[in-house]
PDB file of C-alpha atoms in Angstrom:
ATOM      1  CA  MET T   1      32.528  38.410 -11.477  1.00 73.00           C
ATOM      2  CA  ALA T   2      29.134  37.501 -13.102  1.00 85.00           C
ATOM      3  CA  THR T   3      27.006  34.590 -12.085  1.00 95.00           C
ATOM      4  CA  LEU T   4      25.910  32.224 -14.866  1.00 97.00           C
ATOM      5  CA  GLY T   5      22.761  29.948 -14.645  1.00 98.00           C
ATOM      6  CA  ILE T   6      21.193  27.234 -16.601  1.00 98.00           C
ATOM      7  CA  TYR T   7      17.525  26.840 -17.476  1.00 98.00           C
ATOM      8  CA  GLU T   8      15.945  23.632 -15.932  1.00 97.00           C
ATOM      9  CA  LYS T   9      14.703  22.610 -19.377  1.00 97.00           C
ATOM     10  CA  ALA T  10      18.093  22.541 -20.809  1.00 97.00           C
ATOM     11  CA  LEU T  11      18.949  19.635 -18.284  1.00 97.00           C
ATOM     12  CA  PRO T  12      17.593  15.931 -18.467  1.00 95.00           C
ATOM     13  CA  LYS T  13      13.914  15.600 -17.644  1.00 93.00           C
ATOM     14  CA  GLY T  14      12.871  13.065 -15.032  1.00 90.00           C
ATOM     15  CA  ILE T  15      15.801  13.295 -12.589  1.00 96.00           C
ATOM     16  CA  SER T  16      15.686  14.481  -9.073  1.00 97.00           C
ATOM     17  CA  TRP T  17      16.550  18.017  -7.917  1.00 98.00           C
ATOM     18  CA  LEU T  18      19.668  16.668  -6.324  1.00 98.00           C
ATOM     19  CA  GLU T  19      20.849  15.181  -9.439  1.00 98.00           C
ATOM     20  CA  ARG T  20      19.793  18.168 -11.403  1.00 98.00           C
ATOM     21  CA  LEU T  21      21.885  20.566  -9.198  1.00 98.00           C
ATOM     22  CA  ILE T  22      24.861  18.171  -9.089  1.00 98.00           C
ATOM     23  CA  LEU T  23      24.831  18.147 -13.037  1.00 98.00           C
ATOM     24  CA  ALA T  24      24.535  21.876 -13.091  1.00 98.00           C
ATOM     25  CA  LYS T  25      27.576  22.122 -10.697  1.00 98.00           C
ATOM     26  CA  LYS T  26      29.503  19.709 -12.794  1.00 98.00           C
ATOM     27  CA  LEU T  27      28.864  21.755 -15.997  1.00 97.00           C
ATOM     28  CA  GLY T  28      30.119  24.842 -14.273  1.00 97.00           C
ATOM     29  CA  PHE T  29      26.814  26.894 -13.390  1.00 98.00           C
ATOM     30  CA  ASP T  30      26.132  28.930 -10.321  1.00 97.00           C
ATOM     31  CA  PHE T  31      22.353  28.447 -10.164  1.00 98.00           C
ATOM     32  CA  VAL T  32      19.418  26.893 -11.983  1.00 98.00           C
ATOM     33  CA  GLU T  33      16.237  28.438 -13.112  1.00 98.00           C
ATOM     34  CA  MET T  34      13.094  26.257 -12.334  1.00 98.00           C
ATOM     35  CA  SER T  35      10.265  25.866 -14.810  1.00 98.00           C
ATOM     36  CA  ILE T  36       6.670  25.912 -13.731  1.00 98.00           C
ATOM     37  CA  ASP T  37       4.930  25.947 -17.207  1.00 96.00           C
ATOM     38  CA  GLU T  38       1.413  25.434 -18.246  1.00 96.00           C
ATOM     39  CA  THR T  39       1.593  21.390 -18.047  1.00 97.00           C
ATOM     40  CA  ASP T  40      -0.253  19.943 -15.059  1.00 97.00           C
ATOM     41  CA  GLU T  41       2.994  18.071 -14.240  1.00 97.00           C
ATOM     42  CA  ARG T  42       4.934  21.260 -13.453  1.00 97.00           C
ATOM     43  CA  LEU T  43       2.016  23.357 -12.087  1.00 98.00           C
ATOM     44  CA  SER T  44       1.760  20.526  -9.407  1.00 98.00           C
ATOM     45  CA  ARG T  45       4.911  21.876  -8.050  1.00 98.00           C
ATOM     46  CA  LEU T  46       2.917  24.681  -6.460  1.00 98.00           C
ATOM     47  CA  GLU T  47       1.257  22.027  -4.227  1.00 98.00           C
ATOM     48  CA  TRP T  48       4.605  20.464  -3.097  1.00 98.00           C
ATOM     49  CA  THR T  49       4.261  19.429   0.652  1.00 98.00           C
ATOM     50  CA  LYS T  50       6.632  20.829   3.181  1.00 98.00           C
ATOM     51  CA  GLU T  51       8.566  17.511   2.914  1.00 98.00           C
ATOM     52  CA  GLU T  52       8.954  18.025  -0.743  1.00 98.00           C
ATOM     53  CA  ARG T  53      10.131  21.427  -0.556  1.00 98.00           C
ATOM     54  CA  LYS T  54      12.469  20.419   2.151  1.00 98.00           C
ATOM     55  CA  GLN T  55      14.075  17.920  -0.249  1.00 98.00           C
ATOM     56  CA  VAL T  56      14.862  20.567  -2.646  1.00 98.00           C
ATOM     57  CA  ILE T  57      16.088  22.938   0.096  1.00 98.00           C
ATOM     58  CA  ASP T  58      18.517  20.079   1.165  1.00 98.00           C
ATOM     59  CA  ALA T  59      19.603  19.433  -2.461  1.00 98.00           C
ATOM     60  CA  ILE T  60      20.503  23.185  -2.498  1.00 98.00           C
ATOM     61  CA  HIS T  61      22.483  23.101   0.786  1.00 98.00           C
ATOM     62  CA  GLU T  62      24.302  20.002  -0.322  1.00 98.00           C
ATOM     63  CA  THR T  63      25.530  21.103  -3.684  1.00 98.00           C
ATOM     64  CA  GLY T  64      25.698  24.790  -3.012  1.00 98.00           C
ATOM     65  CA  ILE T  65      23.908  25.381  -6.421  1.00 98.00           C
ATOM     66  CA  LYS T  66      20.736  27.779  -5.783  1.00 98.00           C
ATOM     67  CA  ILE T  67      17.640  27.914  -7.655  1.00 98.00           C
ATOM     68  CA  LEU T  68      17.640  31.781  -7.969  1.00 97.00           C
ATOM     69  CA  SER T  69      14.630  32.050 -10.233  1.00 98.00           C
ATOM     70  CA  ILE T  70      11.390  30.367 -11.332  1.00 98.00           C
ATOM     71  CA  CYS T  71      10.211  30.781 -14.883  1.00 98.00           C
ATOM     72  CA  LEU T  72       6.530  30.851 -14.256  1.00 98.00           C
ATOM     73  CA  SER T  73       5.054  30.371 -17.755  1.00 96.00           C
ATOM     74  CA  GLY T  74       1.750  28.833 -16.469  1.00 96.00           C
ATOM     75  CA  HIS T  75       0.151  32.053 -16.991  1.00 96.00           C
ATOM     76  CA  ARG T  76      -0.075  31.314 -20.710  1.00 95.00           C
ATOM     77  CA  ARG T  77      -2.807  28.813 -19.831  1.00 96.00           C
ATOM     78  CA  PHE T  78      -4.243  30.926 -17.040  1.00 97.00           C
ATOM     79  CA  PRO T  79      -3.653  34.536 -17.932  1.00 97.00           C
ATOM     80  CA  PHE T  80      -4.087  37.722 -15.826  1.00 98.00           C
ATOM     81  CA  GLY T  81      -5.961  39.349 -18.864  1.00 98.00           C
ATOM     82  CA  SER T  82      -8.411  36.624 -19.520  1.00 98.00           C
ATOM     83  CA  LYS T  83     -12.143  37.531 -20.354  1.00 98.00           C
ATOM     84  CA  GLU T  84     -13.192  34.761 -17.926  1.00 98.00           C
ATOM     85  CA  GLU T  85     -13.230  35.727 -14.321  1.00 98.00           C
ATOM     86  CA  ALA T  86     -12.729  32.271 -13.250  1.00 98.00           C
ATOM     87  CA  VAL T  87      -9.427  32.122 -15.370  1.00 98.00           C
ATOM     88  CA  ARG T  88      -8.227  35.391 -13.874  1.00 98.00           C
ATOM     89  CA  GLU T  89      -8.899  34.192 -10.213  1.00 98.00           C
ATOM     90  CA  GLN T  90      -6.934  30.982 -10.998  1.00 98.00           C
ATOM     91  CA  ALA T  91      -4.213  32.991 -12.243  1.00 98.00           C
ATOM     92  CA  LEU T  92      -3.910  35.031  -9.008  1.00 98.00           C
ATOM     93  CA  LYS T  93      -4.111  31.644  -7.060  1.00 98.00           C
ATOM     94  CA  ILE T  94      -1.139  30.393  -9.181  1.00 98.00           C
ATOM     95  CA  MET T  95       0.705  33.481  -8.419  1.00 98.00           C
ATOM     96  CA  GLU T  96       0.196  33.437  -4.742  1.00 98.00           C
ATOM     97  CA  GLN T  97       1.280  29.657  -4.667  1.00 98.00           C
ATOM     98  CA  ALA T  98       4.321  30.510  -6.830  1.00 98.00           C
ATOM     99  CA  ILE T  99       5.321  33.261  -4.390  1.00 98.00           C
ATOM    100  CA  ASP T 100       5.009  31.138  -1.412  1.00 98.00           C
ATOM    101  CA  LEU T 101       7.035  28.454  -3.134  1.00 98.00           C
ATOM    102  CA  ALA T 102       9.733  30.950  -4.017  1.00 98.00           C
ATOM    103  CA  SER T 103       9.856  32.305  -0.435  1.00 98.00           C
ATOM    104  CA  ASP T 104      10.185  28.688   0.971  1.00 98.00           C
ATOM    105  CA  LEU T 105      13.068  27.749  -1.382  1.00 98.00           C
ATOM    106  CA  GLY T 106      14.934  30.998  -1.240  1.00 97.00           C
ATOM    107  CA  VAL T 107      14.126  32.006  -4.890  1.00 98.00           C
ATOM    108  CA  ARG T 108      14.828  35.573  -5.410  1.00 96.00           C
ATOM    109  CA  THR T 109      12.934  36.220  -8.636  1.00 98.00           C
ATOM    110  CA  ILE T 110       9.908  35.001 -10.478  1.00 98.00           C
ATOM    111  CA  GLN T 111       9.948  35.646 -14.247  1.00 98.00           C
ATOM    112  CA  LEU T 112       6.414  36.275 -15.672  1.00 97.00           C
ATOM    113  CA  ALA T 113       5.553  36.070 -19.334  1.00 92.00           C
ATOM    114  CA  GLY T 114       4.608  39.362 -20.833  1.00 92.00           C
ATOM    115  CA  TYR T 115       1.396  38.339 -22.225  1.00 95.00           C
ATOM    116  CA  ASP T 116      -1.948  39.841 -21.272  1.00 97.00           C
ATOM    117  CA  VAL T 117      -3.517  36.641 -22.950  1.00 97.00           C
ATOM    118  CA  TYR T 118      -2.004  34.068 -25.140  1.00 95.00           C
ATOM    119  CA  TYR T 119      -4.724  31.776 -26.358  1.00 95.00           C
ATOM    120  CA  GLU T 120      -7.569  34.453 -26.316  1.00 97.00           C
ATOM    121  CA  GLU T 121      -7.994  37.583 -28.610  1.00 97.00           C
ATOM    122  CA  LYS T 122      -6.138  40.536 -27.324  1.00 97.00           C
ATOM    123  CA  THR T 123      -8.436  43.567 -26.440  1.00 98.00           C
ATOM    124  CA  ILE T 124      -8.292  46.682 -24.566  1.00 98.00           C
ATOM    125  CA  ALA T 125     -10.106  44.915 -21.672  1.00 98.00           C
ATOM    126  CA  SER T 126      -7.485  42.155 -21.703  1.00 98.00           C
ATOM    127  CA  ARG T 127      -4.778  44.784 -21.158  1.00 98.00           C
ATOM    128  CA  ASN T 128      -6.811  46.366 -18.356  1.00 98.00           C
ATOM    129  CA  TYR T 129      -7.127  43.173 -16.600  1.00 98.00           C
ATOM    130  CA  PHE T 130      -3.579  42.333 -17.004  1.00 98.00           C
ATOM    131  CA  ILE T 131      -2.358  45.559 -15.423  1.00 98.00           C
ATOM    132  CA  GLU T 132      -4.987  45.324 -12.683  1.00 98.00           C
ATOM    133  CA  ASN T 133      -3.944  41.754 -11.747  1.00 98.00           C
ATOM    134  CA  LEU T 134      -0.227  42.392 -12.123  1.00 98.00           C
ATOM    135  CA  LYS T 135      -0.733  45.201  -9.361  1.00 98.00           C
ATOM    136  CA  LYS T 136      -2.390  42.572  -7.244  1.00 98.00           C
ATOM    137  CA  ALA T 137       0.436  40.266  -7.797  1.00 98.00           C
ATOM    138  CA  VAL T 138       3.162  42.682  -7.052  1.00 98.00           C
ATOM    139  CA  GLY T 139       1.416  43.503  -3.691  1.00 98.00           C
ATOM    140  CA  MET T 140       1.424  39.779  -2.883  1.00 98.00           C
ATOM    141  CA  ALA T 141       5.172  39.472  -3.881  1.00 98.00           C
ATOM    142  CA  ALA T 142       6.209  42.483  -1.915  1.00 98.00           C
ATOM    143  CA  SER T 143       4.796  41.016   1.329  1.00 98.00           C
ATOM    144  CA  LYS T 144       7.373  38.128   0.926  1.00 98.00           C
ATOM    145  CA  GLU T 145      10.119  40.047  -0.351  1.00 97.00           C
ATOM    146  CA  VAL T 146       9.941  38.249  -3.819  1.00 98.00           C
ATOM    147  CA  VAL T 147      10.811  40.306  -7.069  1.00 98.00           C
ATOM    148  CA  LEU T 148       8.425  39.803 -10.045  1.00 98.00           C
ATOM    149  CA  SER T 149      10.172  40.348 -13.238  1.00 98.00           C
ATOM    150  CA  ILE T 150       8.520  40.622 -16.698  1.00 98.00           C
ATOM    151  CA  GLU T 151      10.214  38.719 -19.618  1.00 97.00           C
ATOM    152  CA  ILE T 152      10.611  40.720 -22.915  1.00 96.00           C
ATOM    153  CA  MET T 153       8.507  38.229 -25.128  1.00 95.00           C
ATOM    154  CA  ASP T 154       7.927  36.780 -28.543  1.00 94.00           C
ATOM    155  CA  ASP T 155       4.484  38.704 -28.433  1.00 93.00           C
ATOM    156  CA  ALA T 156       3.825  42.364 -29.323  1.00 94.00           C
ATOM    157  CA  PHE T 157       2.203  43.079 -26.123  1.00 96.00           C
ATOM    158  CA  ILE T 158       5.458  43.390 -24.195  1.00 97.00           C
ATOM    159  CA  ASN T 159       8.165  42.990 -26.837  1.00 97.00           C
ATOM    160  CA  SER T 160      10.507  45.849 -25.685  1.00 98.00           C
ATOM    161  CA  ILE T 161      11.772  47.159 -22.454  1.00 98.00           C
ATOM    162  CA  SER T 162      10.067  50.491 -23.340  1.00 98.00           C
ATOM    163  CA  LYS T 163       6.706  48.857 -23.251  1.00 98.00           C
ATOM    164  CA  PHE T 164       7.510  47.515 -19.890  1.00 98.00           C
ATOM    165  CA  LEU T 165       8.205  50.722 -18.618  1.00 98.00           C
ATOM    166  CA  LYS T 166       4.952  52.064 -19.544  1.00 97.00           C
ATOM    167  CA  ILE T 167       3.378  49.497 -17.299  1.00 97.00           C
ATOM    168  CA  LYS T 168       5.860  50.160 -14.685  1.00 98.00           C
ATOM    169  CA  GLU T 169       4.823  53.803 -14.387  1.00 98.00           C
ATOM    170  CA  GLN T 170       1.393  52.461 -13.489  1.00 97.00           C
ATOM    171  CA  ILE T 171       2.798  50.063 -10.779  1.00 98.00           C
ATOM    172  CA  PRO T 172       5.955  51.936  -9.447  1.00 96.00           C
ATOM    173  CA  SER T 173       7.163  49.056  -7.110  1.00 98.00           C
ATOM    174  CA  PRO T 174      10.763  47.890  -6.559  1.00 97.00           C
ATOM    175  CA  TYR T 175       9.182  44.376  -6.472  1.00 98.00           C
ATOM    176  CA  LEU T 176       8.349  44.733 -10.249  1.00 98.00           C
ATOM    177  CA  GLN T 177      11.440  44.654 -12.606  1.00 98.00           C
ATOM    178  CA  VAL T 178      12.088  43.463 -16.300  1.00 98.00           C
ATOM    179  CA  TYR T 179      13.929  40.247 -17.306  1.00 98.00           C
ATOM    180  CA  PRO T 180      15.183  40.832 -20.808  1.00 97.00           C
ATOM    181  CA  ASP T 181      15.779  38.133 -23.125  1.00 96.00           C
ATOM    182  CA  LEU T 182      18.448  39.025 -25.704  1.00 98.00           C
ATOM    183  CA  GLY T 183      16.925  37.033 -28.173  1.00 98.00           C
ATOM    184  CA  ASN T 184      13.490  38.090 -28.031  1.00 97.00           C
ATOM    185  CA  LEU T 185      14.475  41.780 -27.584  1.00 98.00           C
ATOM    186  CA  SER T 186      16.630  41.313 -30.829  1.00 98.00           C
ATOM    187  CA  ALA T 187      14.130  39.623 -32.922  1.00 98.00           C
ATOM    188  CA  TRP T 188      11.778  42.583 -33.162  1.00 98.00           C
ATOM    189  CA  PRO T 189      13.326  45.006 -35.916  1.00 97.00           C
ATOM    190  CA  GLU T 190      11.461  48.107 -34.368  1.00 97.00           C
ATOM    191  CA  ASN T 191      13.850  47.653 -31.223  1.00 98.00           C
ATOM    192  CA  ASP T 192      16.842  49.807 -30.768  1.00 98.00           C
ATOM    193  CA  ILE T 193      18.756  47.158 -28.686  1.00 98.00           C
ATOM    194  CA  GLY T 194      21.342  49.570 -27.225  1.00 98.00           C
ATOM    195  CA  TYR T 195      18.863  52.180 -26.435  1.00 98.00           C
ATOM    196  CA  GLU T 196      16.477  49.737 -24.830  1.00 98.00           C
ATOM    197  CA  LEU T 197      19.002  48.445 -22.505  1.00 98.00           C
ATOM    198  CA  GLU T 198      20.253  51.952 -21.656  1.00 98.00           C
ATOM    199  CA  LYS T 199      16.556  53.022 -20.861  1.00 98.00           C
ATOM    200  CA  GLY T 200      15.865  50.112 -18.777  1.00 98.00           C
ATOM    201  CA  ILE T 201      19.175  49.441 -16.881  1.00 98.00           C
ATOM    202  CA  SER T 202      17.763  50.415 -13.557  1.00 98.00           C
ATOM    203  CA  GLN T 203      14.992  47.997 -13.755  1.00 98.00           C
ATOM    204  CA  ILE T 204      16.794  44.983 -15.139  1.00 98.00           C
ATOM    205  CA  SER T 205      16.941  41.959 -12.485  1.00 97.00           C
ATOM    206  CA  ALA T 206      18.400  39.326 -14.856  1.00 97.00           C
ATOM    207  CA  ILE T 207      19.269  38.585 -18.412  1.00 98.00           C
ATOM    208  CA  HIS T 208      18.346  35.512 -20.706  1.00 97.00           C
ATOM    209  CA  LEU T 209      20.891  34.526 -23.276  1.00 98.00           C
ATOM    210  CA  LYS T 210      19.373  32.972 -26.222  1.00 97.00           C
ATOM    211  CA  ASP T 211      19.423  33.271 -29.925  1.00 98.00           C
ATOM    212  CA  THR T 212      16.423  33.985 -32.258  1.00 98.00           C
ATOM    213  CA  LEU T 213      15.576  34.541 -36.037  1.00 97.00           C
ATOM    214  CA  ALA T 214      14.379  38.026 -36.701  1.00 97.00           C
ATOM    215  CA  VAL T 215      10.848  38.923 -37.399  1.00 97.00           C
ATOM    216  CA  THR T 216      10.245  40.218 -40.959  1.00 97.00           C
ATOM    217  CA  ASP T 217       7.382  41.155 -43.121  1.00 94.00           C
ATOM    218  CA  ALA T 218       7.332  37.880 -44.621  1.00 96.00           C
ATOM    219  CA  PHE T 219       8.379  35.872 -41.465  1.00 97.00           C
ATOM    220  CA  GLY T 220       7.108  35.713 -37.895  1.00 95.00           C
ATOM    221  CA  GLY T 221      10.469  35.080 -36.341  1.00 96.00           C
ATOM    222  CA  LYS T 222      11.662  32.045 -34.517  1.00 96.00           C
ATOM    223  CA  PHE T 223      11.942  32.360 -30.748  1.00 96.00           C
ATOM    224  CA  LYS T 224      13.113  29.080 -29.409  1.00 95.00           C
ATOM    225  CA  GLU T 225      15.577  26.366 -30.294  1.00 92.00           C
ATOM    226  CA  VAL T 226      17.664  28.491 -32.634  1.00 95.00           C
ATOM    227  CA  PRO T 227      21.397  27.282 -32.244  1.00 95.00           C
ATOM    228  CA  PHE T 228      23.601  29.818 -30.893  1.00 97.00           C
ATOM    229  CA  GLY T 229      25.357  31.535 -33.733  1.00 97.00           C
ATOM    230  CA  ASP T 230      22.604  30.860 -36.250  1.00 97.00           C
ATOM    231  CA  GLY T 231      20.383  33.756 -35.273  1.00 97.00           C
ATOM    232  CA  CYS T 232      20.219  37.506 -35.279  1.00 98.00           C
ATOM    233  CA  VAL T 233      21.553  38.435 -31.681  1.00 98.00           C
ATOM    234  CA  ASP T 234      24.691  40.672 -31.415  1.00 98.00           C
ATOM    235  CA  PHE T 235      26.014  39.141 -28.315  1.00 98.00           C
ATOM    236  CA  SER T 236      29.208  41.049 -28.437  1.00 98.00           C
ATOM    237  CA  GLY T 237      27.341  44.408 -28.717  1.00 98.00           C
ATOM    238  CA  CYS T 238      24.704  43.713 -26.134  1.00 98.00           C
ATOM    239  CA  LEU T 239      27.120  42.262 -23.682  1.00 98.00           C
ATOM    240  CA  LYS T 240      29.695  45.157 -23.932  1.00 98.00           C
ATOM    241  CA  THR T 241      26.674  47.507 -23.475  1.00 98.00           C
ATOM    242  CA  LEU T 242      25.616  45.771 -20.442  1.00 98.00           C
ATOM    243  CA  LYS T 243      29.075  46.124 -18.997  1.00 98.00           C
ATOM    244  CA  ARG T 244      29.386  49.795 -19.928  1.00 98.00           C
ATOM    245  CA  LEU T 245      26.028  50.334 -17.879  1.00 98.00           C
ATOM    246  CA  ASP T 246      27.531  48.386 -14.838  1.00 97.00           C
ATOM    247  CA  TYR T 247      25.119  45.666 -15.032  1.00 97.00           C
ATOM    248  CA  ASN T 248      26.279  43.057 -12.558  1.00 96.00           C
ATOM    249  CA  GLY T 249      23.243  40.784 -12.273  1.00 96.00           C
ATOM    250  CA  PRO T 250      22.847  37.049 -13.305  1.00 97.00           C
ATOM    251  CA  PHE T 251      23.017  35.615 -16.625  1.00 98.00           C
ATOM    252  CA  LEU T 252      20.938  32.586 -17.697  1.00 98.00           C
ATOM    253  CA  ILE T 253      21.396  30.367 -20.748  1.00 98.00           C
ATOM    254  CA  GLU T 254      18.097  29.460 -21.847  1.00 97.00           C
ATOM    255  CA  MET T 255      17.767  26.065 -23.755  1.00 96.00           C
ATOM    256  CA  TRP T 256      15.473  23.250 -24.403  1.00 95.00           C
ATOM    257  CA  SER T 257      17.469  20.059 -24.454  1.00 94.00           C
ATOM    258  CA  GLU T 258      15.818  18.090 -21.677  1.00 89.00           C
ATOM    259  CA  THR T 259      14.578  15.473 -24.097  1.00 87.00           C
ATOM    260  CA  SER T 260      17.791  15.474 -26.046  1.00 89.00           C
ATOM    261  CA  GLN T 261      20.043  12.398 -26.193  1.00 90.00           C
ATOM    262  CA  THR T 262      23.004  14.400 -25.495  1.00 93.00           C
ATOM    263  CA  PRO T 263      21.955  17.430 -23.260  1.00 93.00           C
ATOM    264  CA  GLU T 264      25.264  17.928 -21.702  1.00 95.00           C
ATOM    265  CA  LYS T 265      27.051  18.322 -25.053  1.00 96.00           C
ATOM    266  CA  GLU T 266      24.475  20.654 -26.179  1.00 96.00           C
ATOM    267  CA  ILE T 267      25.044  22.769 -23.028  1.00 97.00           C
ATOM    268  CA  GLU T 268      28.689  22.728 -23.478  1.00 97.00           C
ATOM    269  CA  ARG T 269      28.484  23.801 -26.955  1.00 97.00           C
ATOM    270  CA  ALA T 270      26.407  26.695 -25.844  1.00 97.00           C
ATOM    271  CA  LYS T 271      28.859  27.669 -23.314  1.00 97.00           C
ATOM    272  CA  SER T 272      31.870  27.425 -25.581  1.00 97.00           C
ATOM    273  CA  PHE T 273      29.878  29.819 -27.996  1.00 98.00           C
ATOM    274  CA  LEU T 274      28.830  32.443 -25.252  1.00 98.00           C
ATOM    275  CA  PHE T 275      31.977  32.303 -23.033  1.00 96.00           C
ATOM    276  CA  PRO T 276      34.210  34.339 -25.524  1.00 97.00           C
ATOM    277  CA  TYR T 277      31.622  37.121 -25.671  1.00 98.00           C
ATOM    278  CA  LEU T 278      31.248  37.278 -22.014  1.00 97.00           C
ATOM    279  CA  LYS T 279      34.961  37.390 -21.492  1.00 96.00           C
ATOM    280  CA  GLU T 280      35.441  39.916 -24.260  1.00 97.00           C
ATOM    281  CA  ALA T 281      32.823  42.196 -22.453  1.00 97.00           C
ATOM    282  CA  GLY T 282      34.702  41.647 -19.180  1.00 96.00           C
ATOM    283  CA  TYR T 283      32.235  39.365 -17.285  1.00 97.00           C
ATOM    284  CA  PHE T 284      34.565  36.543 -17.003  1.00 86.00           C
ATOM    285  CA  GLU T 285      38.345  36.400 -16.758  1.00 80.00           C
ATOM    286  CA  ALA T 286      40.022  35.893 -20.101  1.00 62.00           C
TER     287      ALA T 286
END
């Protein structure tokens, strides 16, 4: 039986973690993925006191709904590959703090965005810095038994599992894995999706479920807030491939409805779209 999670940013903003986990349970999810993005508000979670961490742990124990993963997109603002040494140092500090937080909360996986840089120009140096600092980060994570998992991105730097594997060759650690987003993977026309999943199956720690609009010569693609069913993802084919490959890891519905007037309805709509495909592939009982 597969486990199914929901992204924190799909749930209403401004509620407590106890309320958030209760709602996730009510909606039928097994876990929540926490967001630590580039905003000061969410980056401040890295500074949580022992008491603040205990409140979250107590909420997990009370509800039985775990926080299995952290989406650490704060590195967009403070990237491993920055030309500025001070920014790279801040990136490593953020990484160390996130690993400590994950260890305290019982989080298994920290998802890293596969960008060398986001707001700066990409160079050979930015790639080198990224790999050097990722290697340091993996060493930190290994010491706390936390897995770092690179998301396949909306960016050409790592937009395929094949590109991730080229970097993994240089950092051959079990604490470095890949976190494919089926939407992002499908949006790039050069990707053979079945082949990519086959090639990377032994390295996949979790799967994001999201729809996207494909990149074309005249269009840069759309990677966020595409309603399920309106995009290019072959959910049936992807999920059947994963089942054939004996993938048994978690699935995570990635949505951004935290400021919506009706987030619960939007989540239920997403579930009603995805569940027939999950059941057809054999991940949930029909």
